[in-house]
Coordinates of N, CA and C and ligand atoms in Angstrom, one line a residue:
M30 N 11.9 113.6 118.0 CA 11.8 112.1 118.2 C 10.3 111.8 118.1
H31 N 10.0 110.9 117.1 CA 8.6 110.6 116.8 C 8.4 109.1 116.7
F32 N 7.6 108.5 117.5 CA 7.5 107.1 117.5 C 6.0 106.7 117.5
I33 N 5.8 105.4 117.0 CA 4.5 104.8 117.1 C 4.7 103.5 118.0
F34 N 3.9 103.3 119.0 CA 3.9 102.1 119.7 C 2.8 101.2 119.2
L35 N 3.1 100.0 118.7 CA 2.1 99.2 118.1 C 2.0 97.9 118.8
G36 N 0.8 97.3 118.9 CA 0.6 96.0 119.6 C -0.8 95.8 120.0
P37 N -1.2 94.6 120.3 CA -2.6 94.3 120.6 C -3.0 95.0 121.9
P38 N -4.3 95.2 122.2 CA -4.7 95.7 123.4 C -4.2 94.9 124.6
G39 N -3.6 95.5 125.6 CA -3.1 94.7 126.7 C -1.6 94.4 126.6
A40 N -1.0 94.8 125.5 CA 0.4 94.5 125.3 C 1.3 95.3 126.2
G41 N 0.8 96.4 126.7 CA 1.6 97.3 127.5 C 2.1 98.5 126.8
K42 N 1.4 98.9 125.7 CA 1.8 100.1 125.0 C 1.8 101.3 125.9
G43 N 0.6 101.4 126.6 CA 0.4 102.6 127.5 C 1.5 102.7 128.6
T44 N 1.7 101.6 129.2 CA 2.7 101.5 130.3 C 4.1 102.0 129.8
Q45 N 4.5 101.4 128.7 CA 5.8 101.7 128.1 C 5.8 103.2 127.6
A46 N 4.8 103.6 127.0 CA 4.8 105.0 126.4 C 4.9 106.0 127.5
K47 N 4.3 105.7 128.7 CA 4.4 106.6 129.8 C 5.9 106.7 130.3
I48 N 6.5 105.6 130.4 CA 7.9 105.5 130.9 C 8.9 106.2 129.9
I49 N 8.7 105.8 128.6 CA 9.6 106.3 127.6 C 9.4 107.8 127.3
S50 N 8.2 108.3 127.4 CA 7.9 109.7 127.2 C 8.6 110.5 128.2
K51 N 8.6 110.0 129.5 CA 9.3 110.7 130.6 C 10.8 110.7 130.3
E52 N 11.3 109.5 130.0 CA 12.8 109.4 129.8 C 13.3 110.4 128.7
F53 N 12.5 110.5 127.6 CA 13.0 111.4 126.5 C 12.3 112.8 126.5
K54 N 11.5 113.0 127.5 CA 10.8 114.3 127.6 C 10.0 114.6 126.3
I55 N 9.3 113.6 125.9 CA 8.4 113.8 124.7 C 7.0 113.5 125.1
A56 N 6.0 113.9 124.3 CA 4.6 113.7 124.7 C 4.1 112.3 124.5
H57 N 3.2 111.9 125.3 CA 2.6 110.6 125.1 C 1.2 110.8 124.7
L58 N 0.9 110.5 123.4 CA -0.5 110.7 122.9 C -1.2 109.4 122.8
S59 N -2.1 109.1 123.7 CA -2.9 107.9 123.7 C -4.3 108.3 123.1
T60 N -4.6 107.8 121.9 CA -5.9 108.1 121.4 C -7.0 107.5 122.2
G61 N -6.7 106.3 122.8 CA -7.7 105.7 123.7 C -8.1 106.6 124.8
E62 N -7.0 107.2 125.5 CA -7.3 108.1 126.6 C -8.0 109.4 126.2
I63 N -7.6 109.9 125.0 CA -8.3 111.1 124.6 C -9.7 110.9 124.2
L64 N -10.0 109.7 123.5 CA -11.4 109.4 123.1 C -12.2 109.1 124.4
R65 N -11.6 108.4 125.3 CA -12.3 108.0 126.6 C -12.8 109.3 127.3
S66 N -11.9 110.3 127.3 CA -12.2 111.5 128.1 C -13.3 112.3 127.2
M67 N -13.2 112.2 125.9 CA -14.3 112.9 125.1 C -15.6 112.2 125.3
S68 N -15.5 110.8 125.6 CA -16.8 110.0 125.7 C -17.5 110.3 127.0
L69 N -16.9 111.0 127.9 CA -17.5 111.3 129.2 C -18.4 112.5 129.2
K70 N -18.3 113.3 128.1 CA -19.1 114.5 127.9 C -20.5 114.1 127.5
E71 N -21.4 114.9 128.1 CA -22.9 114.6 127.8 C -23.3 115.3 126.5
T72 N -22.5 115.1 125.5 CA -22.8 115.7 124.2 C -23.2 114.5 123.2
K73 N -23.7 114.9 122.0 CA -24.0 113.8 121.1 C -22.8 113.0 120.7
T74 N -21.7 113.7 120.5 CA -20.5 113.0 120.1 C -20.0 112.1 121.3
G75 N -20.0 112.7 122.5 CA -19.6 112.0 123.7 C -20.4 110.7 123.9
K76 N -21.7 110.8 123.7 CA -22.5 109.6 123.9 C -22.3 108.6 122.8
A77 N -22.1 109.0 121.6 CA -21.8 108.1 120.5 C -20.5 107.4 120.7
L78 N -19.5 108.2 121.2 CA -18.2 107.6 121.5 C -18.2 106.6 122.6
H79 N -19.0 106.9 123.6 CA -19.1 106.0 124.8 C -19.6 104.6 124.3
K80 N -20.6 104.7 123.4 CA -21.2 103.4 122.9 C -20.2 102.6 122.1
I81 N -19.5 103.3 121.2 CA -18.5 102.6 120.4 C -17.4 102.0 121.2
I82 N -16.8 102.8 122.2 CA -15.7 102.3 123.0 C -16.1 101.2 123.9
S83 N -17.3 101.3 124.5 CA -17.8 100.2 125.4 C -17.9 98.9 124.7
Q84 N -18.3 99.0 123.4 CA -18.5 97.7 122.6 C -17.1 97.2 122.1
G85 N -16.1 97.9 122.3 CA -14.8 97.5 121.8 C -14.6 97.7 120.3
L86 N -15.5 98.5 119.7 CA -15.4 98.8 118.3 C -14.4 100.0 118.0
L87 N -14.1 100.2 116.8 CA -13.2 101.3 116.4 C -14.0 102.5 116.1
V88 N -13.5 103.7 116.5 CA -14.0 105.0 116.2 C -13.7 105.3 114.8
S89 N -14.4 106.1 114.1 CA -14.2 106.3 112.7 C -12.8 106.9 112.4
D90 N -12.2 106.5 111.3 CA -10.9 106.9 110.9 C -10.8 108.4 110.9
D91 N -11.9 109.1 110.3 CA -11.9 110.5 110.2 C -11.8 111.2 111.5
L92 N -12.6 110.7 112.4 CA -12.7 111.4 113.8 C -11.4 111.3 114.5
V93 N -10.8 110.1 114.5 CA -9.6 109.9 115.3 C -8.4 110.6 114.6
T94 N -8.4 110.6 113.3 CA -7.3 111.3 112.6 C -7.4 112.8 112.9
G95 N -8.6 113.3 112.9 CA -8.7 114.8 113.2 C -8.2 115.1 114.6
V96 N -8.5 114.2 115.5 CA -8.1 114.4 116.9 C -6.5 114.4 117.0
V97 N -5.9 113.5 116.3 CA -4.4 113.4 116.3 C -3.8 114.6 115.6
E98 N -4.4 115.0 114.5 CA -3.9 116.2 113.7 C -3.9 117.4 114.6
E99 N -4.9 117.6 115.4 CA -4.9 118.8 116.3 C -4.0 118.6 117.5
R100 N -3.9 117.4 118.0 CA -3.2 117.1 119.2 C -1.7 117.3 119.1
I101 N -1.2 117.0 117.9 CA 0.3 117.0 117.7 C 0.8 118.5 117.6
L102 N -0.2 119.4 117.6 CA 0.3 120.8 117.5 C 0.4 121.4 118.9
F103 N 0.0 120.7 120.0 CA 0.2 121.2 121.3 C 1.7 121.4 121.7
D104 N 1.9 122.4 122.6 CA 3.3 122.7 123.0 C 4.1 121.5 123.5
D105 N 3.4 120.6 124.2 CA 4.2 119.4 124.8 C 4.7 118.5 123.7
C106 N 4.4 118.7 122.4 CA 4.9 117.9 121.3 C 6.1 118.5 120.7
I107 N 6.6 119.6 121.2 CA 7.7 120.3 120.6 C 8.9 119.4 120.4
N108 N 9.2 118.6 121.4 CA 10.4 117.7 121.3 C 10.1 116.4 120.6
G109 N 8.8 116.1 120.4 CA 8.4 114.9 119.8 C 7.3 114.2 120.5
F110 N 6.9 113.0 120.1 CA 5.8 112.4 120.7 C 5.8 110.8 120.4
I111 N 5.0 110.1 121.3 CA 4.8 108.7 121.1 C 3.3 108.6 120.8
L112 N 3.0 108.0 119.7 CA 1.6 107.7 119.4 C 1.3 106.3 119.9
D113 N 0.3 106.3 120.8 CA -0.1 105.0 121.5 C -1.5 104.7 121.1
G114 N -1.7 103.7 120.3 CA -3.1 103.3 119.8 C -3.5 104.0 118.5
F115 N -2.6 104.6 117.9 CA -2.8 105.3 116.6 C -1.5 105.2 115.8
P116 N -1.5 104.8 114.5 CA -2.7 104.4 113.7 C -3.2 103.0 114.1
R117 N -4.4 102.7 113.8 CA -5.0 101.3 114.0 C -5.5 100.7 112.7
T118 N -5.4 101.4 111.6 CA -5.8 100.9 110.3 C -4.9 101.4 109.3
I119 N -4.8 100.7 108.1 CA -4.0 101.2 107.1 C -4.4 102.6 106.6
I120 N -5.7 102.9 106.6 CA -6.2 104.2 106.2 C -5.7 105.3 107.2
Q121 N -5.7 105.0 108.5 CA -5.1 105.9 109.4 C -3.6 106.1 109.2
A122 N -2.9 105.0 108.9 CA -1.5 105.1 108.7 C -1.2 106.0 107.5
E123 N -2.0 105.9 106.5 CA -1.8 106.7 105.3 C -2.1 108.2 105.6
S124 N -3.2 108.4 106.3 CA -3.5 109.8 106.7 C -2.4 110.4 107.6
L125 N -1.9 109.6 108.5 CA -0.8 110.0 109.4 C 0.4 110.5 108.5
E126 N 0.7 109.7 107.5 CA 1.9 110.0 106.7 C 1.7 111.4 106.1
K127 N 0.5 111.7 105.6 CA 0.3 113.0 105.0 C 0.4 114.1 106.0
I128 N -0.2 113.9 107.2 CA -0.2 114.9 108.3 C 1.3 115.2 108.7
L129 N 2.1 114.2 108.8 CA 3.5 114.4 109.3 C 4.3 115.1 108.2
K130 N 4.0 114.7 106.9 CA 4.7 115.3 105.8 C 4.5 116.8 105.8
K131 N 3.2 117.2 106.0 CA 2.8 118.6 106.0 C 3.7 119.4 107.0
R132 N 4.0 118.7 108.1 CA 4.7 119.4 109.2 C 6.2 119.1 109.2
N133 N 6.6 118.4 108.1 CA 8.1 118.1 108.0 C 8.6 117.2 109.2
I134 N 7.7 116.3 109.6 CA 8.1 115.4 110.7 C 8.3 114.0 110.1
S135 N 9.4 113.4 110.5 CA 9.5 112.0 110.0 C 9.6 111.0 111.3
L136 N 9.0 109.9 111.0 CA 8.9 108.9 112.1 C 10.3 108.3 112.3
N137 N 10.8 108.1 113.6 CA 12.1 107.5 113.8 C 11.9 106.0 113.8
N138 N 10.9 105.5 114.5 CA 10.6 104.0 114.6 C 9.2 103.7 114.9
V139 N 8.8 102.5 114.5 CA 7.5 102.0 115.0 C 7.9 100.8 115.9
I140 N 7.6 100.9 117.1 CA 8.0 99.8 118.1 C 6.8 98.9 118.3
E141 N 7.0 97.7 117.9 CA 5.9 96.7 118.1 C 6.1 95.9 119.4
I142 N 5.1 95.8 120.3 CA 5.3 95.1 121.5 C 4.4 93.8 121.3
N143 N 5.1 92.7 121.4 CA 4.5 91.4 121.1 C 4.1 90.6 122.4
V144 N 2.9 90.2 122.5 CA 2.5 89.4 123.6 C 1.5 88.3 123.1
K145 N 1.6 87.1 123.7 CA 0.7 86.0 123.2 C -0.7 86.2 123.8
E146 N -1.7 85.7 123.0 CA -3.1 86.0 123.4 C -3.5 85.5 124.8
E147 N -3.0 84.3 125.2 CA -3.4 83.9 126.6 C -3.0 84.9 127.6
I148 N -1.8 85.4 127.5 CA -1.4 86.4 128.4 C -2.2 87.7 128.4
L149 N -2.5 88.1 127.1 CA -3.3 89.3 127.0 C -4.6 89.2 127.7
I150 N -5.2 88.0 127.6 CA -6.5 87.8 128.2 C -6.5 88.0 129.7
K151 N -5.4 87.5 130.4 CA -5.2 87.6 131.8 C -5.0 89.1 132.2
R152 N -4.2 89.7 131.4 CA -3.9 91.1 131.7 C -5.1 92.0 131.6
I153 N -5.9 91.7 130.6 CA -7.1 92.6 130.4 C -8.1 92.3 131.5
S154 N -8.3 91.0 131.8 CA -9.4 90.7 132.8 C -9.0 91.2 134.2
G155 N -7.7 91.4 134.4 CA -7.3 91.9 135.8 C -7.0 93.4 135.8
R156 N -7.1 94.1 134.7 CA -6.6 95.4 134.7 C -7.4 96.4 135.6
Q157 N -6.6 97.2 136.4 CA -7.1 98.2 137.2 C -6.4 99.5 136.9
V158 N -7.1 100.6 136.7 CA -6.5 101.8 136.3 C -6.6 102.9 137.4
C159 N -5.5 103.5 137.8 CA -5.6 104.6 138.8 C -6.5 105.7 138.2
E160 N -7.5 106.1 138.9 CA -8.5 107.1 138.4 C -7.7 108.5 138.1
K161 N -6.7 108.8 139.0 CA -6.1 110.1 138.9 C -5.0 110.2 137.9
C162 N -4.0 109.3 137.9 CA -2.9 109.4 137.0 C -2.9 108.4 135.9
K163 N -3.9 107.5 135.9 CA -4.0 106.4 134.9 C -3.0 105.3 134.9
K164 N -2.2 105.3 136.0 CA -1.2 104.2 136.1 C -2.0 102.8 136.1
I165 N -1.4 101.9 135.4 CA -2.1 100.6 135.2 C -1.6 99.5 136.2
Y166 N -2.5 98.9 136.9 CA -2.2 97.8 137.8 C -2.9 96.5 137.3
N167 N -2.7 95.4 138.0 CA -3.4 94.2 137.6 C -3.7 93.4 138.8
K168 N -5.0 93.0 139.0 CA -5.4 92.4 140.3 C -4.7 91.0 140.4
F169 N -4.2 90.4 139.4 CA -3.5 89.1 139.5 C -2.0 89.3 139.8
F170 N -1.4 90.2 139.0 CA 0.1 90.2 139.0 C 0.6 91.4 139.9
D171 N -0.1 92.5 139.9 CA 0.4 93.8 140.5 C -0.8 94.6 141.0
P172 N -1.4 94.2 142.1 CA -2.6 94.8 142.5 C -2.5 96.3 143.0
F173 N -3.5 97.0 142.8 CA -3.5 98.4 143.3 C -3.2 98.4 144.8
P174 N -2.2 99.2 145.2 CA -1.8 99.1 146.6 C -2.9 99.7 147.6
I175 N -3.1 99.0 148.8 CA -4.1 99.5 149.7 C -3.9 100.9 150.2
N176 N -2.6 101.4 150.1 CA -2.4 102.8 150.6 C -2.5 103.8 149.4
G177 N -2.9 103.3 148.3 CA -3.1 104.3 147.2 C -2.0 104.1 146.1
C178 N -2.2 104.8 145.0 CA -1.3 104.7 143.8 C 0.1 105.0 144.2
L179 N 1.1 104.2 143.7 CA 2.5 104.4 144.0 C 3.0 105.7 143.3
D180 N 2.4 106.1 142.2 CA 2.9 107.4 141.5 C 2.3 108.6 142.0
C181 N 0.9 108.6 142.3 CA 0.3 109.9 142.6 C -0.5 109.9 143.9
R182 N -0.5 108.7 144.6 CA -1.2 108.6 145.9 C -2.7 108.6 145.7
G183 N -3.2 108.6 144.5 CA -4.6 108.5 144.3 C -5.2 107.3 144.9
E184 N -6.5 107.3 145.4 CA -7.0 106.2 146.2 C -8.0 105.4 145.4
K185 N -8.4 105.9 144.2 CA -9.5 105.2 143.5 C -9.0 104.5 142.2
I186 N -9.6 103.4 141.9 CA -9.3 102.8 140.6 C -10.6 102.8 139.8
T187 N -10.4 102.7 138.5 CA -11.5 102.5 137.6 C -11.2 101.3 136.8
I188 N -12.3 100.6 136.3 CA -12.2 99.4 135.5 C -12.7 99.9 134.1
R189 N -12.0 99.7 133.1 CA -12.5 100.2 131.8 C -13.7 99.4 131.3
T190 N -14.6 100.1 130.7 CA -15.9 99.4 130.4 C -15.7 98.4 129.2
D191 N -14.6 98.6 128.5 CA -14.3 97.6 127.4 C -13.4 96.5 127.8
D192 N -13.1 96.4 129.1 CA -12.2 95.3 129.6 C -13.0 94.1 130.0
D193 N -13.9 93.7 129.2 CA -14.7 92.5 129.6 C -14.1 91.4 128.7
V194 N -13.9 90.2 129.3 CA -13.1 89.1 128.6 C -13.8 88.7 127.3
D195 N -15.1 88.5 127.3 CA -15.8 88.1 126.1 C -15.7 89.1 125.0
A196 N -15.9 90.4 125.4 CA -15.9 91.4 124.4 C -14.4 91.6 123.9
F197 N -13.5 91.4 124.8 CA -12.1 91.5 124.4 C -11.7 90.4 123.4
K198 N -12.1 89.2 123.7 CA -11.7 88.1 122.7 C -12.5 88.2 121.4
N199 N -13.8 88.5 121.5 CA -14.6 88.4 120.3 C -14.6 89.7 119.5
V200 N -14.3 90.8 120.1 CA -14.3 92.0 119.4 C -12.9 92.7 119.2
R201 N -12.3 93.1 120.4 CA -11.1 93.9 120.3 C -9.9 93.1 119.7
L202 N -9.8 91.9 120.1 CA -8.6 91.1 119.6 C -8.9 90.8 118.1
K203 N -10.1 90.5 117.8 CA -10.5 90.2 116.4 C -10.2 91.4 115.5
K204 N -10.7 92.6 116.0 CA -10.5 93.8 115.3 C -9.0 94.1 115.1
Y205 N -8.2 93.8 116.2 CA -6.8 94.0 116.1 C -6.2 93.2 115.0
N206 N -6.5 91.9 115.0 CA -6.0 91.0 114.0 C -6.4 91.4 112.6
Q207 N -7.6 91.8 112.4 CA -8.1 92.2 111.1 C -7.6 93.5 110.6
E208 N -7.7 94.5 111.5 CA -7.5 95.9 111.0 C -6.1 96.4 111.3
T209 N -5.5 96.0 112.5 CA -4.3 96.7 112.9 C -3.1 95.9 112.7
R210 N -3.2 94.5 112.8 CA -2.0 93.7 112.5 C -1.3 93.9 111.2
P211 N -2.1 94.2 110.1 CA -1.5 94.5 108.8 C -0.5 95.7 108.9
L212 N -0.6 96.5 109.9 CA 0.4 97.6 110.0 C 1.8 97.1 110.3
V213 N 1.9 95.9 110.9 CA 3.2 95.4 111.2 C 4.0 95.2 109.8
N214 N 3.4 94.6 108.8 CA 4.0 94.5 107.5 C 4.2 95.8 106.8
Y215 N 3.2 96.7 107.0 CA 3.2 98.0 106.4 C 4.5 98.8 106.8
Y216 N 4.7 98.8 108.1 CA 5.9 99.5 108.6 C 7.2 98.7 108.5
N217 N 7.1 97.4 108.4 CA 8.3 96.6 108.2 C 8.8 96.9 106.8
E218 N 7.9 97.0 105.8 CA 8.3 97.3 104.5 C 8.9 98.7 104.3
K219 N 8.5 99.6 105.2 CA 9.1 100.9 105.2 C 10.4 101.0 106.1
K220 N 10.8 99.8 106.5 CA 12.1 99.7 107.4 C 12.0 100.5 108.6
L221 N 10.8 100.6 109.2 CA 10.7 101.4 110.4 C 10.4 100.5 111.6
L222 N 10.1 99.2 111.4 CA 9.6 98.4 112.5 C 10.7 97.8 113.3
K223 N 10.5 97.9 114.7 CA 11.4 97.2 115.6 C 10.4 96.5 116.6
S224 N 10.7 95.2 116.8 CA 9.8 94.4 117.7 C 10.5 94.1 119.0
V225 N 9.7 94.2 120.1 CA 10.2 93.7 121.4 C 9.3 92.7 122.0
D226 N 9.8 91.8 122.9 CA 9.0 90.9 123.5 C 8.3 91.6 124.7
G227 N 7.0 91.6 124.8 CA 6.3 92.3 125.8 C 5.9 91.5 127.0
T228 N 6.6 90.3 127.2 CA 6.2 89.5 128.3 C 7.2 89.6 129.5
S229 N 8.3 90.2 129.3 CA 9.3 90.4 130.4 C 8.8 91.5 131.3
P230 N 9.4 91.7 132.5 CA 8.9 92.7 133.4 C 9.0 94.1 132.7
P231 N 8.1 95.0 133.0 CA 8.1 96.3 132.3 C 9.4 97.1 132.3
E232 N 10.2 97.0 133.4 CA 11.5 97.7 133.4 C 12.5 97.2 132.3
E233 N 12.4 95.8 132.1 CA 13.3 95.2 131.1 C 12.9 95.6 129.7
I234 N 11.5 95.7 129.5 CA 11.0 96.1 128.2 C 11.4 97.5 127.9
S235 N 11.3 98.4 128.9 CA 11.7 99.8 128.8 C 13.2 99.9 128.4
K236 N 14.0 99.1 129.0 CA 15.5 99.1 128.7 C 15.7 98.8 127.3
K237 N 15.0 97.8 126.8 CA 15.2 97.4 125.4 C 14.7 98.5 124.5
I238 N 13.6 99.1 124.8 CA 13.1 100.2 123.9 C 14.0 101.4 123.9
I239 N 14.5 101.7 125.1 CA 15.5 102.8 125.2 C 16.7 102.5 124.3
K240 N 17.2 101.3 124.4 CA 18.3 100.9 123.6 C 18.1 101.1 122.1
I241 N 16.9 100.6 121.7 CA 16.5 100.7 120.3 C 16.5 102.2 119.9
I242 N 15.9 103.0 120.7 CA 15.8 104.5 120.4 C 17.2 105.1 120.3
K243 N 18.0 104.8 121.3 CA 19.4 105.4 121.3 C 20.2 104.9 120.1
N244 N 19.9 103.7 119.6 CA 20.7 103.2 118.5 C 20.2 103.6 117.1
T245 N 19.1 104.4 117.1 CA 18.6 104.8 115.7 C 18.8 106.3 115.5
Ligands
AMP30 P1 -7.1 101.9 123.7 O1 -7.0 102.6 125.0 O2 -6.0 102.2 122.8 O3 -7.3 100.4 123.8 O4 -8.4 102.4 123.0 C1 -9.7 102.3 123.6 C2 -10.8 102.4 122.5 O5 -10.7 103.7 121.9 C3 -10.6 101.5 121.3 O6 -11.2 100.2 121.6 C4 -11.4 102.2 120.3 O7 -12.8 102.2 120.5 C5 -11.0 103.7 120.5 N1 -9.8 104.0 119.8 C6 -8.5 104.4 120.3 N2 -7.7 104.6 119.3 C7 -8.3 104.4 118.1 C8 -8.0 104.5 116.8 N3 -6.7 104.8 116.4 N4 -8.9 104.2 115.9 C9 -10.2 103.9 116.2 N5 -10.6 103.8 117.5 C10 -9.7 104.1 118.5

């Protein structure tokens, strides 16, 4: 089972990918999480990544594609994987196609999660992430519990350095519309695209995604 979760930043791709990967016992590969952890290293690459990610810009196609090419070989991908945050450009999508072909892997579906821009902005400006398990909360709709994370009991949250409202509107959302949104058509033409409304409660969205997966 091999899926791509597509959608603007803040659409809930990460939240859904976590739930769905558990449900089907497949790996959740978030390029954002992988790159963020690489960016914490005090190396030349780590520092360069930190700068790019903090500014909300995209990491080079070559670097991120190389990361994905290696990551899909890990043991936890044996039953399949969900790609969350990759591909983000047509060039990445074309590289992915070659990588998957080499390994005889075919994509089952590309699941697009749709959310209006006003809602995205609220979600992003309130986002709180559990430092330990990366579960996502929101200070407006679903605040981090005072007794700690519901999933792992972790007590600390982190705020992503790229979750600044201005940077989000002027850079990340713009980048999404320019570079990533064309993938909707790209995968639609390949008859792989399924869209879900990302504004209902997370459990309802998961149910819809599970239904799509079971029907394909
Ligand atoms: P995300 O957690 O998916 O929002 O990703 C956070 C940041 O990581 C993005 O703003 C980019 O700087 C970088 N990133 C993640 N995935 C990619 C990708 N496929 N291509 C380029 N940059 C990426």
